[in-house]
Amino acid sequence: MTQATRRERDRAATDREIRQQARALLVSDGPAAVTLRAIARELGITAPALYRYYSSREDLIEHLRADVCADLGADLGSGLADLDESDHVGQVLAVCRGFRRWALAHPQEFTLVFASPSPPGVYCPVSAQEQVRDSFGRIFLTVAGRVLANGLPITRPDHEVPDVLVADLTRFRDDLLLTITESGVDIGADQLGVGTAYVMLQFWVRLYGQVALEVFGQFPFPVTDSQPLFESMLADLVRDVGLD
Amino acid sequence: MTQATRRERDRAATDREIRQQARALLVSDGPAAVTLRAIARELGITAPALYRYYSSREDLIEHLRADVCADLGADLGSGLADLDESDHVGQVLAVCRGFRRWALAHPQEFTLVFASPSPPGVYCPVSAQEQVRDSFGRIFLTVAGRVLANGLPITRPDHEVPDVLVADLTRFRDDLLLTITESGVDIGADQLGVGTAYVMLQFWVRLYGQVALEVFGQFPFPVTDSQPLFESMLADLVRDVGLD
DNA sequence: GTGCTCTTGTGAACGCCGTTAACTACCCCG
DNA sequence: CGGGGTAGTTAACGGCGTTCACAAGAGCAC
């Protein structure tokens, strides 16, 4: 069955434990507490041993980011499972609400993944960076695919999209198409034009803005209960995009 | 003239140097490099001496945040000075563009001020936290005040605002009114209703979202040139808000 | 089974860091 | 001129990431 030798299994197990402990420290005490020595201490080993698994602390943190994203994706996916498959708008709402709930419940992880200055490295199509987000981005895209496949008019006339953006947005559109068809949803190019990609981008901007403001407490006034504020914004968002 | 004794002047001067050096380190090497020992080293003194000025590193960072905000406010204000006073839309655009430019030019400062998990402390009306943002928030509000005083219809029917938000938004509205009249602009309560406050909030959400996404490189696709993307979003924003 | 190699871990060490405590030089006021 | 408060020092503690030399042990060839 498992072709892995015992060495390999041991190694994988230790690796899991390391990331698990790192994650626990991140959640309980914030990113600054994710310390090689602390992790090692919890695992009953010494700090230098960790260098057999990661080349540096930064390297470990990078993998942690990926783990966090995967978990977020799984979280969103499971929230989706309970829903009626044909309720596309409901799925969109569920994903948005799930994203917010997760961000508020895991502010440290959110900060790590979504609010850390982008590494100087270039954004190349198949980079680790993109793989990272894909595990949760895929959920967004899958849901978007279902909605689009049903002909819901999430769109905007292509000619309204500024010329300078067309090239980038076309690439985004193609990427979307690929991801969506890969996830088993059939969709035609006529349902996913540049205008649609543009609207989806704006959707993301507003959702991200709202959630980040909430996590960072940067609203311009004291908010007694941010839940209805989010719901209100979400309703506007869904309406502005033509989903209702 | 200056009633300050020599001791006091010396102290203030050293304090300025400390913050200046801290700032330089922040800009050149990021927040992690803002180290008491590094600052002291640059200043030719020893680290413990800094404790005569700040009770801890975190305390210093806190003051640094305020400095950064003040500078941002000054930056935005100076950008406004060159403009025709009657060109209200132009002023709005200038502030938004200025905010973006500043954020991209100072990603570390942006992260420090706008994307650090909100301290557990409660958001109280006259806290240091609010004072911090005020130095730059005031610019936004002043410009908003000018626009509103001219009767431009940045608004939305009050009855469209969800009931649960009215209380918070009313407080925000009152705060806005106060700030705006303090800045010398005369404005009536009829021009600044709850609906207007709501729209301004949404404006901030979208602007912040766009800028943060840009700074953190979290767009869902590779962006070859983010400037036109921002301009496009800004145009939509201004249009959606009724300014044109 | 015996011996070799490669992997995984240890311990000591280096140079950073924040922070505290005891101590010193010096300015200012009476 | 002398005492008190202020701004600085040095020394030290514990924690950090990281490197290096070294030991224990698994896995494999024979």
XYZ file of C-alpha atoms (C1' of nucleotides) in Angstrom:
548
model
C 0.000 0.000 0.000
C 2.167 2.799 1.234
C 5.384 2.564 -0.670
C 6.992 4.835 1.891
C 9.831 3.433 3.904
C 9.707 3.793 7.633
C 12.172 6.657 7.509
C 9.929 8.532 5.143
C 6.860 7.937 7.277
C 8.643 9.098 10.388
C 9.855 12.163 8.649
C 6.407 13.033 7.363
C 4.933 12.508 10.808
C 7.455 14.796 12.469
C 6.871 17.356 9.769
C 3.151 17.262 10.470
C 3.795 17.689 14.175
C 6.025 20.677 13.554
C 3.457 22.476 11.457
C 0.729 21.538 13.868
C 2.631 23.016 16.788
C 3.548 26.093 14.771
C -0.090 26.522 13.959
C -1.119 26.166 17.593
C 1.368 28.829 18.627
C 0.198 31.116 15.840
C -3.394 30.810 16.917
C -2.828 31.201 20.620
C -0.111 33.816 20.760
C 0.276 35.406 17.359
C 2.922 35.238 14.640
C 5.676 36.562 16.872
C 5.280 33.519 19.104
C 5.932 31.124 16.235
C 9.464 30.522 17.299
C 11.721 27.683 16.309
C 12.757 27.176 19.901
C 9.165 27.215 21.145
C 8.050 24.707 18.538
C 10.973 22.451 19.314
C 10.311 22.760 23.031
C 6.722 21.632 22.625
C 7.850 18.716 20.512
C 10.526 17.692 22.974
C 13.365 18.231 20.565
C 15.939 20.969 20.113
C 15.712 23.928 17.787
C 18.482 23.021 15.357
C 16.677 19.778 14.583
C 14.033 21.818 12.804
C 16.610 22.756 10.216
C 16.394 19.190 8.963
C 12.881 20.063 7.811
C 12.967 23.736 6.951
C 15.836 25.837 5.799
C 14.892 28.747 8.014
C 12.149 30.153 10.125
C 10.865 32.105 7.156
C 10.663 28.906 5.154
C 8.561 27.288 7.855
C 6.276 30.324 8.010
C 5.839 30.085 4.261
C 4.628 26.502 4.552
C 2.431 27.557 7.432
C 0.748 30.048 5.150
C -0.068 27.259 2.733
C -1.507 25.146 5.530
C -3.648 28.008 6.683
C -4.980 28.536 3.174
C -5.767 24.888 2.765
C -7.678 24.910 6.017
C -9.586 27.985 5.010
C -10.478 26.309 1.747
C -11.643 23.211 3.559
C -13.627 25.340 5.988
C -15.402 27.142 3.191
C -15.960 23.929 1.311
C -17.571 22.196 4.268
C -19.825 25.175 4.842
C -20.939 24.761 1.274
C -21.729 21.089 1.571
C -24.858 21.659 3.637
C -26.420 23.854 1.001
C -28.824 23.073 -1.767
C -26.702 22.730 -4.864
C -29.047 24.765 -6.977
C -29.087 27.725 -4.594
C -26.274 29.603 -6.269
C -26.787 32.912 -4.595
C -26.913 31.132 -1.258
C -23.560 29.578 -2.038
C -22.044 32.936 -2.828
C -23.352 34.314 0.436
C -22.085 31.272 2.313
C -18.591 31.649 0.954
C -18.472 35.352 1.755
C -19.819 34.857 5.245
C -17.485 31.939 5.761
C -14.519 34.015 4.713
C -15.473 36.768 7.138
C -16.136 34.384 10.001
C -12.835 32.674 9.437
C -10.964 35.968 9.257
C -12.449 37.199 12.503
C -11.866 33.896 14.241
C -8.285 33.666 12.996
C -7.003 37.231 12.787
C -3.413 36.121 13.081
C -3.704 33.740 10.182
C -5.590 36.315 8.195
C -2.848 38.842 8.753
C -0.202 36.328 7.820
C -1.814 35.299 4.568
C -3.746 38.320 3.400
C -2.012 41.290 4.914
C 1.692 40.713 4.730
C 3.641 42.847 2.311
C 3.963 40.888 -0.905
C 7.357 39.292 -1.265
C 9.604 41.079 -3.712
C 9.511 38.041 -5.972
C 7.615 38.347 -9.211
C 4.126 36.941 -9.450
C 4.667 34.059 -11.817
C 1.778 31.880 -12.943
C 2.734 28.680 -11.198
C 4.629 30.094 -8.242
C 4.228 28.855 -4.701
C 2.513 32.129 -3.960
C -0.316 31.361 -6.301
C -0.550 27.750 -5.250
C -0.982 29.018 -1.756
C -4.046 31.022 -2.470
C -5.412 28.547 -4.917
C -6.441 26.095 -2.246
C -8.972 28.587 -1.000
C -9.322 30.672 -4.154
C -10.525 27.574 -5.911
C -13.590 27.581 -3.697
C -14.474 31.080 -4.753
C -13.969 30.167 -8.353
C -15.954 26.977 -8.172
C -18.901 28.778 -6.700
C -18.543 31.516 -9.266
C -18.497 28.857 -11.927
C -21.754 27.339 -10.730
C -23.404 30.719 -10.709
C -22.161 31.599 -14.154
C -23.055 28.234 -15.620
C -26.632 28.930 -14.643
C -26.638 32.022 -16.733
C -26.965 34.459 -13.875
C -25.982 37.823 -15.243
C -22.873 38.621 -13.259
C -21.500 40.782 -15.926
C -20.957 44.132 -17.358
C -20.648 45.101 -20.990
C -17.121 44.274 -22.081
C -16.786 47.608 -23.803
C -17.087 49.362 -20.444
C -13.827 47.836 -19.327
C -10.932 50.227 -19.797
C -8.659 49.191 -22.641
C -5.524 49.049 -20.527
C -7.080 46.398 -18.333
C -8.254 44.110 -21.091
C -4.999 42.219 -21.433
C -4.710 41.386 -17.727
C -8.385 40.651 -17.387
C -8.322 38.343 -20.369
C -5.601 36.326 -18.727
C -7.671 36.279 -15.551
C -10.710 35.173 -17.544
C -8.763 32.321 -19.121
C -7.484 31.299 -15.738
C -11.018 31.342 -14.400
C -12.305 29.295 -17.295
C -9.630 26.696 -16.735
C -10.256 26.432 -13.021
C -13.984 26.310 -13.458
C -14.009 23.618 -16.103
C -11.456 21.675 -14.086
C -13.869 21.690 -11.179
C -16.417 19.918 -13.327
C -18.648 22.819 -14.223
C -19.349 23.355 -17.879
C -19.234 26.924 -18.975
C -18.960 28.730 -22.251
C -16.729 31.643 -23.096
C -19.826 33.702 -23.813
C -20.786 33.525 -20.144
C -17.398 34.613 -18.933
C -16.260 37.695 -20.736
C -13.802 40.349 -19.742
C -16.646 42.305 -18.177
C -17.477 39.403 -15.915
C -13.894 39.082 -14.813
C -13.900 42.777 -14.031
C -17.001 42.485 -11.894
C -15.547 39.540 -10.022
C -12.450 41.551 -9.331
C -14.531 44.364 -7.886
C -16.453 41.881 -5.839
C -13.224 40.671 -4.308
C -12.007 44.209 -3.652
C -15.099 45.087 -1.669
C -15.307 41.831 0.217
C -11.628 41.954 1.109
C -11.858 45.607 2.095
C -14.767 45.032 4.414
C -13.239 41.995 6.070
C -9.803 43.540 6.458
C -11.251 46.717 7.941
C -13.165 44.622 10.387
C -10.197 42.501 11.376
C -7.972 45.515 11.781
C -10.595 47.670 13.457
C -10.001 50.467 10.992
C -13.532 51.641 10.503
C -13.812 55.403 10.810
C -16.113 55.107 13.789
C -16.744 52.735 16.676
C -18.857 49.846 15.492
C -21.033 48.308 18.190
C -21.881 45.229 16.152
C -20.062 44.628 12.928
C -22.194 41.714 11.848
C -25.105 43.756 10.458
C -22.629 46.114 8.877
C -21.141 43.195 7.009
C -24.539 41.842 6.072
C -25.573 45.200 4.746
C -22.457 45.497 2.656
C -22.879 41.966 1.399
C -26.447 42.675 0.350
C -25.316 45.781 -1.532
C -22.543 43.816 -3.123
C -24.781 41.029 -4.329
C -27.249 43.564 -5.633
C -24.646 45.695 -7.426
C -23.325 42.611 -9.127
C -26.728 41.628 -10.356
C -27.291 38.565 -8.205
C -30.810 38.573 -6.849
C 9.945 83.041 23.692
C 10.536 79.410 24.344
C 9.938 78.892 28.006
C 11.706 75.559 27.752
C 14.785 75.094 29.823
C 17.866 73.758 28.159
C 17.244 70.310 29.595
C 13.816 70.230 28.049
C 15.095 71.341 24.677
C 17.812 68.717 24.708
C 15.340 66.072 25.638
C 12.957 67.049 22.869
C 15.791 67.072 20.366
C 16.962 63.598 21.327
C 13.399 62.396 21.190
C 13.080 63.705 17.671
C 16.306 61.990 16.679
C 15.089 58.707 18.103
C 11.863 58.770 16.170
C 13.656 59.927 13.071
C 16.080 57.033 13.234
C 13.281 54.599 14.012
C 11.472 55.886 10.985
C 14.524 55.533 8.786
C 14.955 51.938 9.870
C 11.291 51.228 9.289
C 11.425 52.589 5.777
C 14.655 50.932 4.758
C 14.391 47.539 6.409
C 10.858 47.012 7.632
C 9.237 46.927 11.061
C 11.339 44.029 12.294
C 14.430 46.181 11.905
C 13.094 48.865 14.210
C 15.158 47.695 17.096
C 16.053 49.583 20.227
C 19.651 48.548 19.893
C 19.820 49.533 16.238
C 18.306 52.932 16.925
C 20.669 53.522 19.808
C 23.618 52.396 17.713
C 22.817 54.901 14.981
C 22.469 57.612 17.568
C 25.735 56.742 19.259
C 24.155 55.861 22.556
C 23.251 52.597 24.262
C 19.931 50.822 24.168
C 18.875 51.235 27.796
C 19.102 55.000 27.369
C 16.019 54.823 25.166
C 14.044 53.778 28.196
C 14.356 57.357 29.411
C 12.090 58.274 26.507
C 9.849 55.301 25.941
C 8.709 52.692 28.372
C 9.182 49.873 25.915
C 9.742 49.084 22.298
C 6.012 48.769 21.781
C 5.528 52.222 23.229
C 8.017 53.642 20.764
C 6.304 51.856 17.891
C 3.025 53.349 19.012
C 4.436 56.846 18.786
C 5.952 55.941 15.466
C 2.503 55.093 14.196
C 1.306 58.541 15.159
C 4.247 60.149 13.384
C 3.533 58.155 10.269
C -0.096 59.234 10.304
C 0.828 62.846 10.786
C 3.173 62.647 7.828
C 0.537 61.008 5.690
C -1.876 63.750 6.623
C 0.670 66.402 5.769
C 1.442 64.641 2.507
C -2.201 64.565 1.498
C -2.704 68.135 2.627
C 0.173 69.438 0.568
C -1.099 67.594 -2.480
C -4.354 69.410 -1.986
C -2.814 72.843 -1.767
C -2.016 73.026 -5.480
C -5.608 72.463 -6.467
C -8.342 74.889 -7.312
C -10.385 75.200 -4.158
C -13.651 74.963 -5.997
C -12.773 71.737 -7.762
C -14.283 69.446 -5.194
C -14.266 66.294 -7.215
C -10.655 66.972 -8.082
C -9.874 67.202 -4.397
C -11.508 63.885 -3.696
C -9.528 62.289 -6.472
C -6.332 63.897 -5.223
C -6.793 62.559 -1.719
C -7.548 59.051 -2.954
C -4.616 59.030 -5.312
C -2.409 60.506 -2.644
C -3.419 57.803 -0.223
C -2.632 55.098 -2.741
C 0.676 56.627 -3.746
C 1.699 56.964 -0.142
C 0.687 53.391 0.665
C 2.677 51.983 -2.232
C 5.686 54.147 -1.438
C 5.573 53.254 2.247
C 4.278 49.706 2.460
C 5.878 49.150 5.837
C 4.222 52.177 7.346
C 0.954 51.248 5.709
C 1.122 47.804 7.215
C 1.991 49.205 10.598
C -0.864 51.668 10.696
C -3.603 50.129 8.593
C -3.026 46.426 8.713
C -2.034 45.489 12.214
C -4.531 43.510 14.224
C -6.516 45.977 16.269
C -5.351 46.113 19.845
C -7.675 44.378 22.267
C -8.429 47.740 23.861
C -11.886 49.119 23.333
C -12.378 51.807 20.755
C -13.112 54.801 22.927
C -13.947 58.161 21.378
C -10.895 60.101 22.444
C -8.364 57.314 22.647
C -4.852 57.561 21.312
C -5.940 55.155 18.611
C -8.393 57.602 17.200
C -6.101 60.552 17.626
C -3.605 58.657 15.562
C -5.820 58.268 12.585
C -7.340 61.655 12.973
C -4.282 63.447 11.747
C -4.851 61.935 8.356
C -8.533 61.143 8.667
C -9.166 64.828 9.132
C -7.979 65.422 5.602
C -10.529 63.025 4.236
C -13.235 64.623 6.306
C -12.297 68.157 5.374
C -12.463 67.331 1.712
C -15.727 65.515 2.250
C -17.014 68.560 4.049
C -16.170 70.856 1.155
C -17.914 68.572 -1.268
C -20.982 68.277 0.885
C -21.147 71.987 1.632
C -21.484 72.528 -2.091
C -24.567 70.404 -2.156
C -23.117 67.628 -4.240
C -25.420 64.670 -3.805
C -23.196 62.173 -2.025
C -26.049 60.501 -0.409
C -28.520 57.768 -0.369
C -32.034 57.823 0.981
C -31.786 57.463 4.733
C -34.566 54.899 4.752
C -32.382 52.534 2.731
C -29.957 52.260 5.602
C -30.581 49.132 7.657
C -32.100 49.921 11.030
C -29.399 48.202 13.043
C -26.797 50.525 11.579
C -28.602 53.759 12.229
C -27.328 54.196 15.767
C -23.670 53.767 14.862
C -23.993 55.779 11.692
C -25.692 58.606 13.540
C -22.741 58.820 15.887
C -20.442 58.782 12.884
C -22.525 61.516 11.270
C -22.291 63.675 14.387
C -18.571 63.117 14.514
C -18.279 64.100 10.882
C -20.352 67.225 11.422
C -18.148 68.263 14.299
C -14.923 67.677 12.426
C -16.182 69.398 9.332
C -17.453 72.522 11.054
C -14.247 72.626 13.092
C -12.311 72.748 9.860
C -14.134 75.906 8.925
C -16.661 74.545 6.507
C -20.267 75.377 7.141
C -22.623 72.537 6.634
C -26.166 71.771 7.624
C -27.492 68.581 9.079
C -29.728 68.243 6.055
C -26.678 67.733 3.855
C -25.196 65.077 6.071
C -27.725 62.453 6.881
C -27.307 58.873 7.897
C -27.444 57.868 4.250
C -24.489 60.108 3.486
C -22.493 58.636 6.313
C -23.281 55.190 4.961
C -22.068 56.100 1.512
C -18.876 57.555 2.907
C -18.281 54.357 4.797
C -18.672 52.331 1.621
C -16.346 54.697 -0.148
C -13.703 54.025 2.455
C -14.239 50.272 2.289
C -13.625 50.186 -1.431
C -10.701 52.574 -1.420
C -9.049 50.749 1.450
C -9.693 47.383 -0.150
C -8.151 48.383 -3.429
C -5.096 49.949 -1.852
C -4.524 47.124 0.598
C -4.847 44.520 -2.136
C -2.317 46.418 -4.153
C 0.136 46.801 -1.309
C -0.163 43.158 -0.337
C -0.200 41.855 -3.876
C -3.359 39.882 -3.246
C -5.135 40.402 -6.517
C -6.439 37.159 -7.930
C -4.288 37.474 -11.007
C -0.953 38.981 -12.031
C -1.362 42.680 -12.614
C 1.072 44.135 -15.102
C 0.306 47.725 -14.210
C -1.832 48.444 -11.204
C -2.153 52.157 -11.864
C -4.916 51.922 -14.473
C -6.635 49.331 -12.362
C -6.728 51.796 -9.519
C -7.876 54.607 -11.782
C -10.660 52.459 -13.122
C -11.816 51.556 -9.657
C -11.628 55.173 -8.592
C -13.734 56.262 -11.530
C -16.357 53.641 -10.702
C -16.258 54.672 -7.090
C -16.767 58.343 -7.813
C -19.550 57.494 -10.208
C -21.325 55.104 -7.852
C -21.249 57.730 -5.170
C -22.818 60.294 -7.416
C -19.851 62.606 -7.857
C -19.572 63.627 -11.468
C 25.245 -10.718 10.323
C 28.710 -7.162 9.454
C 30.060 -2.854 8.019
C 29.198 1.530 5.580
C 26.431 5.475 4.630
C 23.076 8.652 5.069
C 19.608 10.685 8.135
C 18.161 12.666 12.269
C 19.051 14.585 16.277
C 22.212 16.898 20.091
C 25.176 20.466 22.439
C 27.852 24.346 22.287
C 28.507 28.582 20.467
C 27.804 33.308 18.065
C 25.570 37.437 17.726
C 21.358 39.485 17.820
C 17.248 41.106 20.648
C 14.243 43.549 24.856
C 14.564 44.639 29.435
C 16.219 45.445 34.255
C 19.323 47.051 37.826
C 23.040 49.383 39.806
C 25.938 52.972 39.101
C 28.068 57.495 37.299
C 28.474 62.112 35.422
C 26.442 66.267 35.083
C 23.061 70.212 34.856
C 20.217 73.083 37.545
C 18.367 75.229 41.587
C 18.713 76.947 46.127
C 28.911 75.418 46.473
C 26.411 71.495 47.480
C 22.427 68.266 46.866
C 18.823 66.297 43.739
C 17.088 64.928 39.659
C 18.229 63.613 34.863
C 20.485 61.237 31.063
C 23.538 58.318 30.233
C 26.637 54.124 31.263
C 27.970 49.011 32.046
C 26.657 44.386 33.266
C 23.593 40.936 33.219
C 19.438 37.734 32.205
C 16.809 35.134 29.222
C 15.168 34.370 24.539
C 15.858 34.373 19.717
C 17.720 32.387 14.721
C 21.412 30.071 12.979
C 25.806 27.336 12.321
C 28.867 23.678 13.210
C 30.927 19.557 14.866
C 29.588 15.488 16.520
C 26.809 11.138 18.074
C 23.195 7.639 17.553
C 20.759 4.823 14.692
C 18.183 3.154 10.521
C 18.705 1.014 5.941
C 21.185 -1.230 2.680
C 25.078 -4.055 0.250
C 27.513 -7.886 0.710
